[in-house]
Amino acid sequence: MHELAVCQALMTQVEQVASREGAARVTAVMLQVGPLSGVEPRLLQDAWPIASAGSIAQGAALSVEAMPVRVRCLECGADSEARPNRLLCGECGGFRTRLLSGEELLLKRIELERDGQAA
């Protein structure tokens, strides 16, 4: 499962941040995921407990925020949202567009505890 490998790589980042901040425990992890990232949010949710088991983040909540696909039209210059399988300009309907967002897989926030206190 590809998402398990993604969660394992995410755990590496989470552990680095937790160590740097002197955290005793990670309570929540928030991600931003675009529909063109190649990652299925539901499968990330399923893989998270396996990847975080036995770590500082065991039991931490994983939340995934869906990001929109945005394009810039090379014909009219407008920025607009588009569907993942149809990257057309929302203003003029042009097909000559440049992808601005939608491929993201970003670690947005980590909530930590330091000796029982939220950080």
Coordinates of C-alpha atoms in Angstrom, one line a residue:
M1 CA 0.0 0.0 0.0
H2 CA 1.5 3.3 -1.2
E3 CA -0.2 5.3 1.6
L4 CA 1.6 3.2 4.3
A5 CA 4.9 4.3 2.9
V6 CA 3.7 7.9 2.8
C7 CA 2.6 7.6 6.5
Q8 CA 6.0 6.1 7.4
A9 CA 7.8 9.1 5.7
L10 CA 5.4 11.4 7.5
M11 CA 6.3 9.8 10.8
T12 CA 10.0 10.5 10.2
Q13 CA 9.1 14.2 9.8
V14 CA 6.8 14.2 12.9
E15 CA 9.4 12.5 15.0
Q16 CA 12.1 15.1 13.9
V17 CA 9.8 18.0 14.9
A18 CA 8.8 16.4 18.2
S19 CA 12.4 15.8 19.1
R20 CA 13.5 19.3 18.1
E21 CA 10.6 20.8 20.2
G22 CA 11.2 18.5 23.2
A23 CA 7.7 17.0 23.0
A24 CA 6.6 14.2 25.2
R25 CA 3.8 13.2 22.9
V26 CA 2.2 14.1 19.6
T27 CA -1.6 14.5 19.9
A28 CA -2.6 15.5 16.3
V29 CA -1.2 15.8 12.8
M30 CA -2.8 17.8 10.1
L31 CA -2.1 17.3 6.4
Q32 CA -3.2 19.1 3.2
V33 CA -3.7 16.8 0.2
G34 CA -4.5 17.8 -3.3
P35 CA -6.5 15.5 -5.6
L36 CA -3.6 15.2 -8.0
S37 CA -1.1 14.2 -5.3
G38 CA -1.6 10.5 -6.0
V39 CA -2.6 9.9 -2.4
E40 CA -6.0 8.7 -1.3
P41 CA -7.0 10.5 2.0
R42 CA -9.1 7.6 3.2
L43 CA -6.2 5.2 2.8
L44 CA -3.9 7.6 4.6
Q45 CA -6.4 7.5 7.5
D46 CA -6.3 3.7 7.5
A47 CA -2.5 3.5 7.3
W48 CA -1.8 6.1 10.0
P49 CA -2.4 3.8 13.1
I50 CA 0.0 1.2 11.6
A51 CA 2.7 3.8 10.8
S52 CA 2.4 5.5 14.2
A53 CA 2.2 2.4 16.4
G54 CA 4.9 2.3 19.1
S55 CA 6.0 5.9 18.3
I56 CA 5.6 9.3 20.0
A57 CA 2.6 9.8 17.8
Q58 CA 0.7 6.6 18.7
G59 CA -2.9 7.4 19.2
A60 CA -2.5 10.9 17.6
A61 CA -5.4 12.0 15.4
L62 CA -4.6 12.4 11.7
S63 CA -6.8 15.0 9.9
V64 CA -6.6 15.5 6.2
E65 CA -7.7 18.7 4.5
A66 CA -8.6 18.4 0.8
M67 CA -7.0 21.1 -1.3
P68 CA -8.6 22.4 -4.6
V69 CA -7.1 22.1 -8.0
R70 CA -6.3 25.7 -9.2
V71 CA -5.1 26.7 -12.7
R72 CA -3.9 29.8 -14.4
C73 CA -5.2 30.4 -17.9
L74 CA -2.5 31.1 -20.5
E75 CA -5.1 32.7 -22.7
C76 CA -7.0 35.1 -20.5
G77 CA -4.7 35.1 -17.4
A78 CA -7.4 34.2 -14.9
D79 CA -6.8 32.0 -11.9
S80 CA -9.6 29.6 -11.2
E81 CA -10.6 26.2 -9.7
A82 CA -10.7 23.3 -12.0
R83 CA -11.8 19.6 -11.8
P84 CA -8.9 17.1 -11.4
N85 CA -9.7 15.4 -14.7
R86 CA -10.5 18.6 -16.6
L87 CA -8.0 21.4 -16.2
L88 CA -10.0 24.1 -18.0
C89 CA -10.1 27.8 -17.2
G90 CA -13.1 28.7 -15.1
E91 CA -13.4 32.1 -16.8
C92 CA -13.0 31.6 -20.5
G93 CA -13.1 27.8 -20.8
G94 CA -9.6 27.7 -22.3
F95 CA -7.6 24.5 -22.2
R96 CA -4.2 26.1 -22.2
T97 CA -3.7 26.3 -18.4
R98 CA -0.9 25.9 -15.9
L99 CA -1.4 24.0 -12.7
L100 CA -1.1 26.2 -9.6
S101 CA -2.2 23.8 -6.9
G102 CA -3.7 20.4 -6.5
E103 CA -0.6 18.2 -6.3
E104 CA 0.2 19.1 -2.6
L105 CA 0.9 16.7 0.2
L106 CA 1.8 19.1 2.9
L107 CA 2.4 18.6 6.7
K108 CA 0.3 21.6 7.9
R109 CA 0.4 21.3 11.7
I110 CA 1.5 19.1 14.5
E111 CA 0.1 19.4 18.0
L112 CA 2.5 18.4 20.7
E113 CA 2.5 17.9 24.5
R114 CA 5.4 18.7 26.7
D115 CA 5.1 16.9 30.0
G116 CA 1.3 17.1 30.0
Q117 CA 1.1 20.6 28.6
A118 CA 0.0 21.4 25.1
A119 CA 2.6 23.0 22.9

